[in-house]
Amino acid sequence: MKGIKRIVGGVVAKKGAHPHIAMLSYVGFGGYGQFCDGTIIHKRFILTAAHCFVGWDESASTYEVLLGAHSKMTTEEGQETYLLESIECHKEYKVTQRQILYDICILKTSEDIQFNKSVWPICLPDDTPPPNSEELAGMKCVVAGWGDTRFTGDDRVLNQVDVPVLTPETCQEWYNDNNILVDIDQHVCAGYEEGGRDACQGDSGGPFVCDRTDLQKIDHHMKMNQNQKILTGIVSFGVGCAQAKNPGVYTNINYFLPWIFDQINKHDDCYPSNPCKNGGLCLDNFHGHDCECPSGWTGPDCSLAEEDLTACHKNVCISGECILDDSTSRGYTCDCDYGYGGPFCHIVTDNCVAINCNLGTCKLDASGEAQCICPQNWTGEFCATDVNECLDNPCAPGAGCDNIDGGYECSCPIGYEGDGTKEGTGCSAHNCGPSSVCTNNQGGFKCSCEAGFTGNPPAVKCR
């Protein structure tokens, strides 16, 4: 059982698609020091996984959070960096051979987060049905992060993958062979029976997000377009990486809402410097605060004039860009990303956009189904399995063969020299020089002079 580290079988996220995600790093290292992810839920608080901190350095001054980032290597417009004031992990957090429990932490920033189009809090569940309920089974939700994608994409930029929610019964059945115990209250499972798409080691603490429009009941506190998402889970653990019947396990936000609210309510959110703009009234609540806006103003902080709202503020293009268009009854059209269509860009028109063939190429068969065409040295449904070339004995006689990603390496044993390949120099016994003798010695070799000669071969020839 491993902590989650990377997105497997996903795609590069569109810039601005996840304004709620936080990159956790070490102070002064920026994106290069990224070690975990988190989720903005409030202007001072970020949720993440306890295993990112417990057992490591838990001093808040060691860390910083990068918000609004897309790439680890470059700074984006609207990107912000904040220091931490405190780190509060659940006191009952524990790891066993069979599961991780109470895997949740809340981080408090040293100052208020300044929200913009690239930095925005996500909604917590309110009256939504529990994510493990039968009506949610099969719903595809999104996990995103900067973890090491290895063969699956570019880990320097934000990646995302869609995975379906599983019932606890299905999750436990799949994990029985690995002796993993799923907690019906604390855990949410998501993944494919055949594997291929998942989170993996390095995206720890990141958000597992479902569309509020797919839920039967929604959180009514925030009405902005950016808040059409509900935080359903926190990336916690799994077995292997996108393997068949080994789904990702996420900390269930619904179960931990009382704990989250208790942490937030330790602080009076409505500061003397009213966070509500344009005369709005600040009302403290479990989520942090609400702004009761005066007539003519709207938005979470009453900063948007109602007269300035457009159709694109009120509607969403699922996989595309909203463009104002007065010639339509809706007042806008959706410019769909490649592979998507329909009035809201919600229909997949090219099945290749839904899978990642890693180093391979996606092709559509006669029926329109996507399949991966793998390059030499790679195999598997998603071209993610390395072929073991050493099985064909490609190296010279006596040489060792090491299977590496996408190829193999030949090497000579101790006491021999050469490149170990059939095409090159092969492996030959070590030459100690004239009038010398080479003998095996404790797993290696030893050079010595023949009788009647002196020297220290091979450095000093025998004479």
PDB file of C-alpha atoms in Angstrom, residues 1 97-99 171-182 238-240 244-247:
ATOM      1  CA  MET A   1       0.000   0.000   0.000  1.00  0.00           C
ATOM      2  CA  GLN A  97      -0.612  -2.627   6.892  1.00  0.00           C
ATOM      3  CA  ARG A  98      -4.229  -2.723   5.713  1.00  0.00           C
ATOM      4  CA  GLN A  99      -5.387   0.909   5.556  1.00  0.00           C
ATOM      5  CA  CYS A 171     -14.131  -1.533  -3.690  1.00  0.00           C
ATOM      6  CA  GLN A 172     -13.718  -4.028  -0.847  1.00  0.00           C
ATOM      7  CA  GLU A 173     -14.307  -6.985  -3.178  1.00  0.00           C
ATOM      8  CA  TRP A 174     -11.581  -5.765  -5.547  1.00  0.00           C
ATOM      9  CA  TYR A 175      -9.136  -5.198  -2.682  1.00  0.00           C
ATOM     10  CA  ASN A 176      -9.689  -8.536  -0.907  1.00  0.00           C
ATOM     11  CA  ASP A 177      -6.755 -10.145  -2.741  1.00  0.00           C
ATOM     12  CA  ASN A 178      -4.420  -7.420  -1.428  1.00  0.00           C
ATOM     13  CA  ASN A 179      -5.742  -7.686   2.149  1.00  0.00           C
ATOM     14  CA  ILE A 180      -6.677  -3.985   2.115  1.00  0.00           C
ATOM     15  CA  LEU A 181      -9.549  -2.950   4.382  1.00  0.00           C
ATOM     16  CA  VAL A 182     -11.866  -0.205   3.113  1.00  0.00           C
ATOM     17  CA  GLY A 238      -3.816   2.879  -3.271  1.00  0.00           C
ATOM     18  CA  VAL A 239      -1.992  -0.288  -4.284  1.00  0.00           C
ATOM     19  CA  GLY A 240       0.356  -0.027  -7.244  1.00  0.00           C
ATOM     20  CA  ALA A 244      -6.673  -3.710 -12.539  1.00  0.00           C
ATOM     21  CA  LYS A 245      -9.050  -3.937  -9.562  1.00  0.00           C
ATOM     22  CA  ASN A 246      -6.837  -1.622  -7.466  1.00  0.00           C
ATOM     23  CA  PRO A 247      -8.857   1.620  -7.322  1.00  0.00           C
TER      24      PRO A 247
END
